[in-house]
Amino acid sequence: VNASDAISVMATALNSNVRGGTMPQLTATEAAAQENQRVMGILTCQEAKGREQLATMLAGQQGMSVEQARAILAAAAPQQPVASTQSEADRIMACEEANGREQLAATLAAMPEMTVEKARPILAASPQADAGPSLRDQIMALDEAKGAEAQAEQLAACPGMTVESARAVLAAGSGKAEPVSASTTALFERIMANHSPAAVQGGVPQTSADGDADVKMLMAMP
């Protein structure tokens, strides 16, 4: 190869590069269009519905074709159940029965397959956190109940019992009450006699008037 031949070959190569100078620009434009088509094809395919997060991740991977992405999306579990579970949890926390029972509502909302229909009766049957201590707790917490827990339990189980009534009974039993007058003692003995087994006659029902009179006498006790 002589010098003239070498120059000729170099000139031909240079001319070829000049003539092909627009090819890289055309290739970049086409590549951008193809890339945009690929991304949109993945994001808008039927399999991407309900799996948008996974579709976005697949579209961001270079070299991932639409066909490959569709196959992966079709095999993946849809996101709807997760969103539905979260929505159901929100419904449980927002239901009226959850007011004052937020801790229990949160526990129920975290349970799999728990629905608001199942949670509402459970919440309704549970005491509210802000409802305050129960009557039993208030009676058992009395100073007069110390050392007389068994009697306090019995009083707490009596229908219509109040804290003040229980306090008076417990105080009388523990000797902490004020001295009882003779009239009060006689009145109490009369009430106890009316309700003792000996005072109950067979076949003779106790009238409500007797019960009302007893209540009035109890209320009259100092």
PDB file of C-alpha atoms in Angstrom:
ATOM      1  CA  VAL A   1       0.000   0.000   0.000  1.00  0.00           C
ATOM      2  CA  ASN A   2       1.579   3.234  -1.118  1.00  0.00           C
ATOM      3  CA  ALA A   3       1.020   6.670   0.291  1.00  0.00           C
ATOM      4  CA  SER A   4      -1.552   7.677  -2.284  1.00  0.00           C
ATOM      5  CA  ASP A   5      -3.641   4.608  -1.586  1.00  0.00           C
ATOM      6  CA  ALA A   6      -3.530   5.299   2.152  1.00  0.00           C
ATOM      7  CA  ILE A   7      -4.669   8.866   1.627  1.00  0.00           C
ATOM      8  CA  SER A   8      -7.492   7.658  -0.584  1.00  0.00           C
ATOM      9  CA  VAL A   9      -8.699   5.179   2.028  1.00  0.00           C
ATOM     10  CA  MET A  10      -8.594   7.816   4.761  1.00  0.00           C
ATOM     11  CA  ALA A  11     -10.477  10.296   2.604  1.00  0.00           C
ATOM     12  CA  THR A  12     -13.158   7.737   1.862  1.00  0.00           C
ATOM     13  CA  ALA A  13     -13.565   6.996   5.555  1.00  0.00           C
ATOM     14  CA  LEU A  14     -13.794  10.679   6.389  1.00  0.00           C
ATOM     15  CA  ASN A  15     -16.345  11.274   3.661  1.00  0.00           C
ATOM     16  CA  SER A  16     -18.372   8.349   4.990  1.00  0.00           C
ATOM     17  CA  ASN A  17     -18.358   9.814   8.491  1.00  0.00           C
ATOM     18  CA  VAL A  18     -19.425  13.190   7.143  1.00  0.00           C
ATOM     19  CA  ARG A  19     -22.262  11.728   5.126  1.00  0.00           C
ATOM     20  CA  GLY A  20     -23.388   9.724   8.149  1.00  0.00           C
ATOM     21  CA  GLY A  21     -23.146  12.641  10.556  1.00  0.00           C
ATOM     22  CA  THR A  22     -26.910  12.939  10.899  1.00  0.00           C
ATOM     23  CA  MET A  23     -27.425   9.266  11.750  1.00  0.00           C
ATOM     24  CA  PRO A  24     -26.621   9.528  15.501  1.00  0.00           C
ATOM     25  CA  GLN A  25     -29.176  12.358  15.882  1.00  0.00           C
ATOM     26  CA  LEU A  26     -31.874  10.393  14.061  1.00  0.00           C
ATOM     27  CA  THR A  27     -31.116   7.326  16.140  1.00  0.00           C
ATOM     28  CA  ALA A  28     -31.444   9.302  19.412  1.00  0.00           C
ATOM     29  CA  THR A  29     -34.796  10.718  18.339  1.00  0.00           C
ATOM     30  CA  GLU A  30     -36.095   7.324  17.403  1.00  0.00           C
ATOM     31  CA  ALA A  31     -34.735   5.835  20.621  1.00  0.00           C
ATOM     32  CA  ALA A  32     -36.501   8.504  22.673  1.00  0.00           C
ATOM     33  CA  ALA A  33     -39.750   7.834  20.860  1.00  0.00           C
ATOM     34  CA  GLN A  34     -39.384   4.094  21.344  1.00  0.00           C
ATOM     35  CA  GLU A  35     -38.538   4.528  25.018  1.00  0.00           C
ATOM     36  CA  ASN A  36     -41.584   6.723  25.541  1.00  0.00           C
ATOM     37  CA  GLN A  37     -43.731   4.175  23.758  1.00  0.00           C
ATOM     38  CA  ARG A  38     -42.295   1.392  25.920  1.00  0.00           C
ATOM     39  CA  VAL A  39     -42.904   3.247  29.187  1.00  0.00           C
ATOM     40  CA  MET A  40     -46.434   4.241  28.267  1.00  0.00           C
ATOM     41  CA  GLY A  41     -47.161   0.739  27.056  1.00  0.00           C
ATOM     42  CA  ILE A  42     -46.208  -0.683  30.459  1.00  0.00           C
ATOM     43  CA  LEU A  43     -48.030   1.937  32.503  1.00  0.00           C
ATOM     44  CA  THR A  44     -51.251   1.792  30.501  1.00  0.00           C
ATOM     45  CA  CYS A  45     -51.530  -1.937  29.877  1.00  0.00           C
ATOM     46  CA  GLN A  46     -54.481  -3.841  31.294  1.00  0.00           C
ATOM     47  CA  GLU A  47     -52.285  -5.786  33.700  1.00  0.00           C
ATOM     48  CA  ALA A  48     -51.045  -2.564  35.325  1.00  0.00           C
ATOM     49  CA  LYS A  49     -54.461  -1.762  36.798  1.00  0.00           C
ATOM     50  CA  GLY A  50     -54.297  -2.292  40.521  1.00  0.00           C
ATOM     51  CA  ARG A  51     -50.528  -2.769  40.287  1.00  0.00           C
ATOM     52  CA  GLU A  52     -49.497   0.799  39.473  1.00  0.00           C
ATOM     53  CA  GLN A  53     -46.528   0.833  41.843  1.00  0.00           C
ATOM     54  CA  LEU A  54     -45.026  -2.308  40.333  1.00  0.00           C
ATOM     55  CA  ALA A  55     -45.752  -1.080  36.810  1.00  0.00           C
ATOM     56  CA  THR A  56     -43.893   2.163  37.499  1.00  0.00           C
ATOM     57  CA  MET A  57     -40.898   0.237  38.802  1.00  0.00           C
ATOM     58  CA  LEU A  58     -40.847  -2.041  35.756  1.00  0.00           C
ATOM     59  CA  ALA A  59     -41.165   0.888  33.361  1.00  0.00           C
ATOM     60  CA  GLY A  60     -38.109   2.481  34.944  1.00  0.00           C
ATOM     61  CA  GLN A  61     -35.923  -0.545  34.182  1.00  0.00           C
ATOM     62  CA  GLN A  62     -33.966  -0.212  30.948  1.00  0.00           C
ATOM     63  CA  GLY A  63     -34.477  -3.085  28.567  1.00  0.00           C
ATOM     64  CA  MET A  64     -37.795  -4.166  30.079  1.00  0.00           C
ATOM     65  CA  SER A  65     -40.186  -4.734  27.204  1.00  0.00           C
ATOM     66  CA  VAL A  66     -43.926  -4.281  27.330  1.00  0.00           C
ATOM     67  CA  GLU A  67     -44.465  -8.007  26.877  1.00  0.00           C
ATOM     68  CA  GLN A  68     -42.124  -8.872  29.739  1.00  0.00           C
ATOM     69  CA  ALA A  69     -43.715  -6.288  32.000  1.00  0.00           C
ATOM     70  CA  ARG A  70     -47.221  -7.538  31.209  1.00  0.00           C
ATOM     71  CA  ALA A  71     -46.228 -11.093  32.095  1.00  0.00           C
ATOM     72  CA  ILE A  72     -44.734  -9.969  35.418  1.00  0.00           C
ATOM     73  CA  LEU A  73     -47.732  -7.787  36.248  1.00  0.00           C
ATOM     74  CA  ALA A  74     -50.181 -10.558  35.401  1.00  0.00           C
ATOM     75  CA  ALA A  75     -48.398 -12.924  37.790  1.00  0.00           C
ATOM     76  CA  ALA A  76     -48.242 -10.369  40.608  1.00  0.00           C
ATOM     77  CA  ALA A  77     -51.027 -10.004  43.158  1.00  0.00           C
ATOM     78  CA  PRO A  78     -53.095  -6.857  42.659  1.00  0.00           C
ATOM     79  CA  GLN A  79     -52.922  -4.035  45.167  1.00  0.00           C
ATOM     80  CA  GLN A  80     -56.698  -3.759  45.646  1.00  0.00           C
ATOM     81  CA  PRO A  81     -56.923  -6.187  48.622  1.00  0.00           C
ATOM     82  CA  VAL A  82     -54.330  -4.187  50.553  1.00  0.00           C
ATOM     83  CA  ALA A  83     -56.150  -0.946  49.870  1.00  0.00           C
ATOM     84  CA  SER A  84     -59.442  -2.588  50.808  1.00  0.00           C
ATOM     85  CA  THR A  85     -58.016  -3.848  54.108  1.00  0.00           C
ATOM     86  CA  GLN A  86     -56.698  -0.399  54.913  1.00  0.00           C
ATOM     87  CA  SER A  87     -60.055   1.128  54.046  1.00  0.00           C
ATOM     88  CA  GLU A  88     -61.837  -1.397  56.251  1.00  0.00           C
ATOM     89  CA  ALA A  89     -59.480  -0.541  59.118  1.00  0.00           C
ATOM     90  CA  ASP A  90     -60.290   3.132  58.659  1.00  0.00           C
ATOM     91  CA  ARG A  91     -64.001   2.328  58.700  1.00  0.00           C
ATOM     92  CA  ILE A  92     -63.601   0.424  61.967  1.00  0.00           C
ATOM     93  CA  MET A  93     -61.716   3.286  63.585  1.00  0.00           C
ATOM     94  CA  ALA A  94     -64.286   5.800  62.328  1.00  0.00           C
ATOM     95  CA  CYS A  95     -67.427   3.957  63.423  1.00  0.00           C
ATOM     96  CA  GLU A  96     -69.485   5.437  66.254  1.00  0.00           C
ATOM     97  CA  GLU A  97     -68.892   2.469  68.544  1.00  0.00           C
ATOM     98  CA  ALA A  98     -65.129   3.122  68.480  1.00  0.00           C
ATOM     99  CA  ASN A  99     -65.508   6.376  70.432  1.00  0.00           C
ATOM    100  CA  GLY A 100     -63.924   5.849  73.825  1.00  0.00           C
ATOM    101  CA  ARG A 101     -62.726   2.420  72.735  1.00  0.00           C
ATOM    102  CA  GLU A 102     -59.924   3.449  70.380  1.00  0.00           C
ATOM    103  CA  GLN A 103     -57.416   0.914  71.692  1.00  0.00           C
ATOM    104  CA  LEU A 104     -59.791  -2.006  71.193  1.00  0.00           C
ATOM    105  CA  ALA A 105     -60.836  -0.633  67.806  1.00  0.00           C
ATOM    106  CA  ALA A 106     -57.201  -0.469  66.689  1.00  0.00           C
ATOM    107  CA  THR A 107     -56.680  -4.063  67.805  1.00  0.00           C
ATOM    108  CA  LEU A 108     -59.739  -5.220  65.884  1.00  0.00           C
ATOM    109  CA  ALA A 109     -58.746  -3.207  62.808  1.00  0.00           C
ATOM    110  CA  ALA A 110     -55.382  -4.975  62.707  1.00  0.00           C
ATOM    111  CA  MET A 111     -56.992  -8.419  62.667  1.00  0.00           C
ATOM    112  CA  PRO A 112     -57.104 -10.164  59.270  1.00  0.00           C
ATOM    113  CA  GLU A 113     -60.569 -10.477  57.741  1.00  0.00           C
ATOM    114  CA  MET A 114     -62.084  -8.226  60.420  1.00  0.00           C
ATOM    115  CA  THR A 115     -64.903  -6.110  59.027  1.00  0.00           C
ATOM    116  CA  VAL A 116     -66.733  -3.127  60.429  1.00  0.00           C
ATOM    117  CA  GLU A 117     -69.885  -5.239  60.680  1.00  0.00           C
ATOM    118  CA  LYS A 118     -68.076  -7.714  62.947  1.00  0.00           C
ATOM    119  CA  ALA A 119     -66.259  -5.036  64.941  1.00  0.00           C
ATOM    120  CA  ARG A 120     -69.258  -2.836  65.779  1.00  0.00           C
ATOM    121  CA  PRO A 121     -71.081  -5.288  68.095  1.00  0.00           C
ATOM    122  CA  ILE A 122     -67.802  -6.161  69.814  1.00  0.00           C
ATOM    123  CA  LEU A 123     -67.070  -2.495  70.435  1.00  0.00           C
ATOM    124  CA  ALA A 124     -70.631  -1.778  71.556  1.00  0.00           C
ATOM    125  CA  ALA A 125     -70.434  -4.542  74.160  1.00  0.00           C
ATOM    126  CA  SER A 126     -67.188  -3.181  75.614  1.00  0.00           C
ATOM    127  CA  PRO A 127     -67.115  -0.362  78.185  1.00  0.00           C
ATOM    128  CA  GLN A 128     -65.858   2.993  77.059  1.00  0.00           C
ATOM    129  CA  ALA A 129     -62.477   4.080  78.334  1.00  0.00           C
ATOM    130  CA  ASP A 130     -63.839   7.465  79.426  1.00  0.00           C
ATOM    131  CA  ALA A 131     -66.904   6.013  81.156  1.00  0.00           C
ATOM    132  CA  GLY A 132     -65.114   6.138  84.499  1.00  0.00           C
ATOM    133  CA  PRO A 133     -64.835   3.408  87.115  1.00  0.00           C
ATOM    134  CA  SER A 134     -67.749   1.029  87.514  1.00  0.00           C
ATOM    135  CA  LEU A 135     -70.040   1.053  90.544  1.00  0.00           C
ATOM    136  CA  ARG A 136     -68.281  -2.026  91.883  1.00  0.00           C
ATOM    137  CA  ASP A 137     -64.875  -0.377  91.551  1.00  0.00           C
ATOM    138  CA  GLN A 138     -66.118   2.743  93.327  1.00  0.00           C
ATOM    139  CA  ILE A 139     -67.591   0.728  96.197  1.00  0.00           C
ATOM    140  CA  MET A 140     -64.501  -1.472  96.532  1.00  0.00           C
ATOM    141  CA  ALA A 141     -62.320   1.659  96.603  1.00  0.00           C
ATOM    142  CA  LEU A 142     -64.128   3.126  99.616  1.00  0.00           C
ATOM    143  CA  ASP A 143     -62.154   3.446 102.824  1.00  0.00           C
ATOM    144  CA  GLU A 144     -65.038   1.737 104.586  1.00  0.00           C
ATOM    145  CA  ALA A 145     -64.585  -1.317 102.324  1.00  0.00           C
ATOM    146  CA  LYS A 146     -61.096  -2.035 103.643  1.00  0.00           C
ATOM    147  CA  GLY A 147     -61.275  -5.193 105.674  1.00  0.00           C
ATOM    148  CA  ALA A 148     -64.867  -5.769 104.556  1.00  0.00           C
ATOM    149  CA  GLU A 149     -64.274  -6.703 100.940  1.00  0.00           C
ATOM    150  CA  ALA A 150     -66.741  -9.606 100.988  1.00  0.00           C
ATOM    151  CA  GLN A 151     -69.545  -7.391 102.245  1.00  0.00           C
ATOM    152  CA  ALA A 152     -68.597  -4.700  99.732  1.00  0.00           C
ATOM    153  CA  GLU A 153     -68.822  -7.255  96.919  1.00  0.00           C
ATOM    154  CA  GLN A 154     -72.321  -8.219  98.054  1.00  0.00           C
ATOM    155  CA  LEU A 155     -73.408  -4.603  98.216  1.00  0.00           C
ATOM    156  CA  ALA A 156     -72.010  -3.897  94.749  1.00  0.00           C
ATOM    157  CA  ALA A 157     -74.104  -6.752  93.367  1.00  0.00           C
ATOM    158  CA  CYS A 158     -77.348  -5.403  94.845  1.00  0.00           C
ATOM    159  CA  PRO A 159     -79.660  -3.782  92.257  1.00  0.00           C
ATOM    160  CA  GLY A 160     -80.177  -0.077  92.840  1.00  0.00           C
ATOM    161  CA  MET A 161     -77.204   0.175  95.181  1.00  0.00           C
ATOM    162  CA  THR A 162     -75.375   3.483  95.211  1.00  0.00           C
ATOM    163  CA  VAL A 163     -71.942   4.422  96.451  1.00  0.00           C
ATOM    164  CA  GLU A 164     -73.341   6.504  99.298  1.00  0.00           C
ATOM    165  CA  SER A 165     -75.673   3.719 100.430  1.00  0.00           C
ATOM    166  CA  ALA A 166     -72.823   1.226 100.368  1.00  0.00           C
ATOM    167  CA  ARG A 167     -70.621   3.631 102.299  1.00  0.00           C
ATOM    168  CA  ALA A 168     -73.258   3.967 105.027  1.00  0.00           C
ATOM    169  CA  VAL A 169     -73.765   0.211 105.322  1.00  0.00           C
ATOM    170  CA  LEU A 170     -70.040  -0.508 105.389  1.00  0.00           C
ATOM    171  CA  ALA A 171     -69.429   2.250 107.909  1.00  0.00           C
ATOM    172  CA  ALA A 172     -72.137   0.845 110.178  1.00  0.00           C
ATOM    173  CA  GLY A 173     -70.655  -2.614 109.935  1.00  0.00           C
ATOM    174  CA  SER A 174     -67.128  -1.475 110.696  1.00  0.00           C
ATOM    175  CA  GLY A 175     -68.057   0.756 113.606  1.00  0.00           C
ATOM    176  CA  LYS A 176     -66.984   3.884 111.742  1.00  0.00           C
ATOM    177  CA  ALA A 177     -70.497   5.228 111.564  1.00  0.00           C
ATOM    178  CA  GLU A 178     -71.918   7.753 113.994  1.00  0.00           C
ATOM    179  CA  PRO A 179     -73.810   6.386 117.022  1.00  0.00           C
ATOM    180  CA  VAL A 180     -77.205   5.051 116.022  1.00  0.00           C
ATOM    181  CA  SER A 181     -80.197   6.402 117.890  1.00  0.00           C
ATOM    182  CA  ALA A 182     -82.760   4.165 119.572  1.00  0.00           C
ATOM    183  CA  SER A 183     -85.444   5.173 117.085  1.00  0.00           C
ATOM    184  CA  THR A 184     -83.206   4.281 114.175  1.00  0.00           C
ATOM    185  CA  THR A 185     -82.408   0.927 115.749  1.00  0.00           C
ATOM    186  CA  ALA A 186     -86.094   0.180 116.275  1.00  0.00           C
ATOM    187  CA  LEU A 187     -86.878   1.176 112.699  1.00  0.00           C
ATOM    188  CA  PHE A 188     -84.117  -1.040 111.338  1.00  0.00           C
ATOM    189  CA  GLU A 189     -85.270  -3.987 113.462  1.00  0.00           C
ATOM    190  CA  ARG A 190     -88.810  -3.524 112.187  1.00  0.00           C
ATOM    191  CA  ILE A 191     -87.637  -3.645 108.580  1.00  0.00           C
ATOM    192  CA  MET A 192     -85.531  -6.723 109.210  1.00  0.00           C
ATOM    193  CA  ALA A 193     -88.465  -8.421 110.953  1.00  0.00           C
ATOM    194  CA  ASN A 194     -90.734  -7.772 107.996  1.00  0.00           C
ATOM    195  CA  HIS A 195     -88.242  -9.424 105.666  1.00  0.00           C
ATOM    196  CA  SER A 196     -87.197 -12.271 107.909  1.00  0.00           C
ATOM    197  CA  PRO A 197     -88.357 -15.813 107.011  1.00  0.00           C
ATOM    198  CA  ALA A 198     -90.652 -15.938 110.052  1.00  0.00           C
ATOM    199  CA  ALA A 199     -92.627 -12.935 108.846  1.00  0.00           C
ATOM    200  CA  VAL A 200     -93.378 -14.433 105.432  1.00  0.00           C
ATOM    201  CA  GLN A 201     -96.707 -16.271 105.403  1.00  0.00           C
ATOM    202  CA  GLY A 202     -97.210 -19.162 103.014  1.00  0.00           C
ATOM    203  CA  GLY A 203     -99.334 -18.339 100.003  1.00  0.00           C
ATOM    204  CA  VAL A 204     -99.504 -14.669 100.892  1.00  0.00           C
ATOM    205  CA  PRO A 205     -97.556 -12.542  98.407  1.00  0.00           C
ATOM    206  CA  GLN A 206     -95.710  -9.507  99.603  1.00  0.00           C
ATOM    207  CA  THR A 207     -97.294  -6.388  98.172  1.00  0.00           C
ATOM    208  CA  SER A 208     -95.371  -3.675  96.468  1.00  0.00           C
ATOM    209  CA  ALA A 209     -96.798  -1.244  98.980  1.00  0.00           C
ATOM    210  CA  ASP A 210     -94.858  -3.017 101.725  1.00  0.00           C
ATOM    211  CA  GLY A 211     -91.681  -2.666  99.693  1.00  0.00           C
ATOM    212  CA  ASP A 212     -92.325   1.018  99.092  1.00  0.00           C
ATOM    213  CA  ALA A 213     -92.951   1.547 102.777  1.00  0.00           C
ATOM    214  CA  ASP A 214     -89.699  -0.195 103.617  1.00  0.00           C
ATOM    215  CA  VAL A 215     -87.805   2.016 101.197  1.00  0.00           C
ATOM    216  CA  LYS A 216     -89.348   5.101 102.745  1.00  0.00           C
ATOM    217  CA  MET A 217     -88.391   3.914 106.210  1.00  0.00           C
ATOM    218  CA  LEU A 218     -84.840   3.262 105.074  1.00  0.00           C
ATOM    219  CA  MET A 219     -84.627   6.726 103.580  1.00  0.00           C
ATOM    220  CA  ALA A 220     -85.895   8.165 106.860  1.00  0.00           C
ATOM    221  CA  MET A 221     -83.062   6.588 108.817  1.00  0.00           C
ATOM    222  CA  PRO A 222     -80.543   9.230 109.917  1.00  0.00           C
TER     223      PRO A 222
END
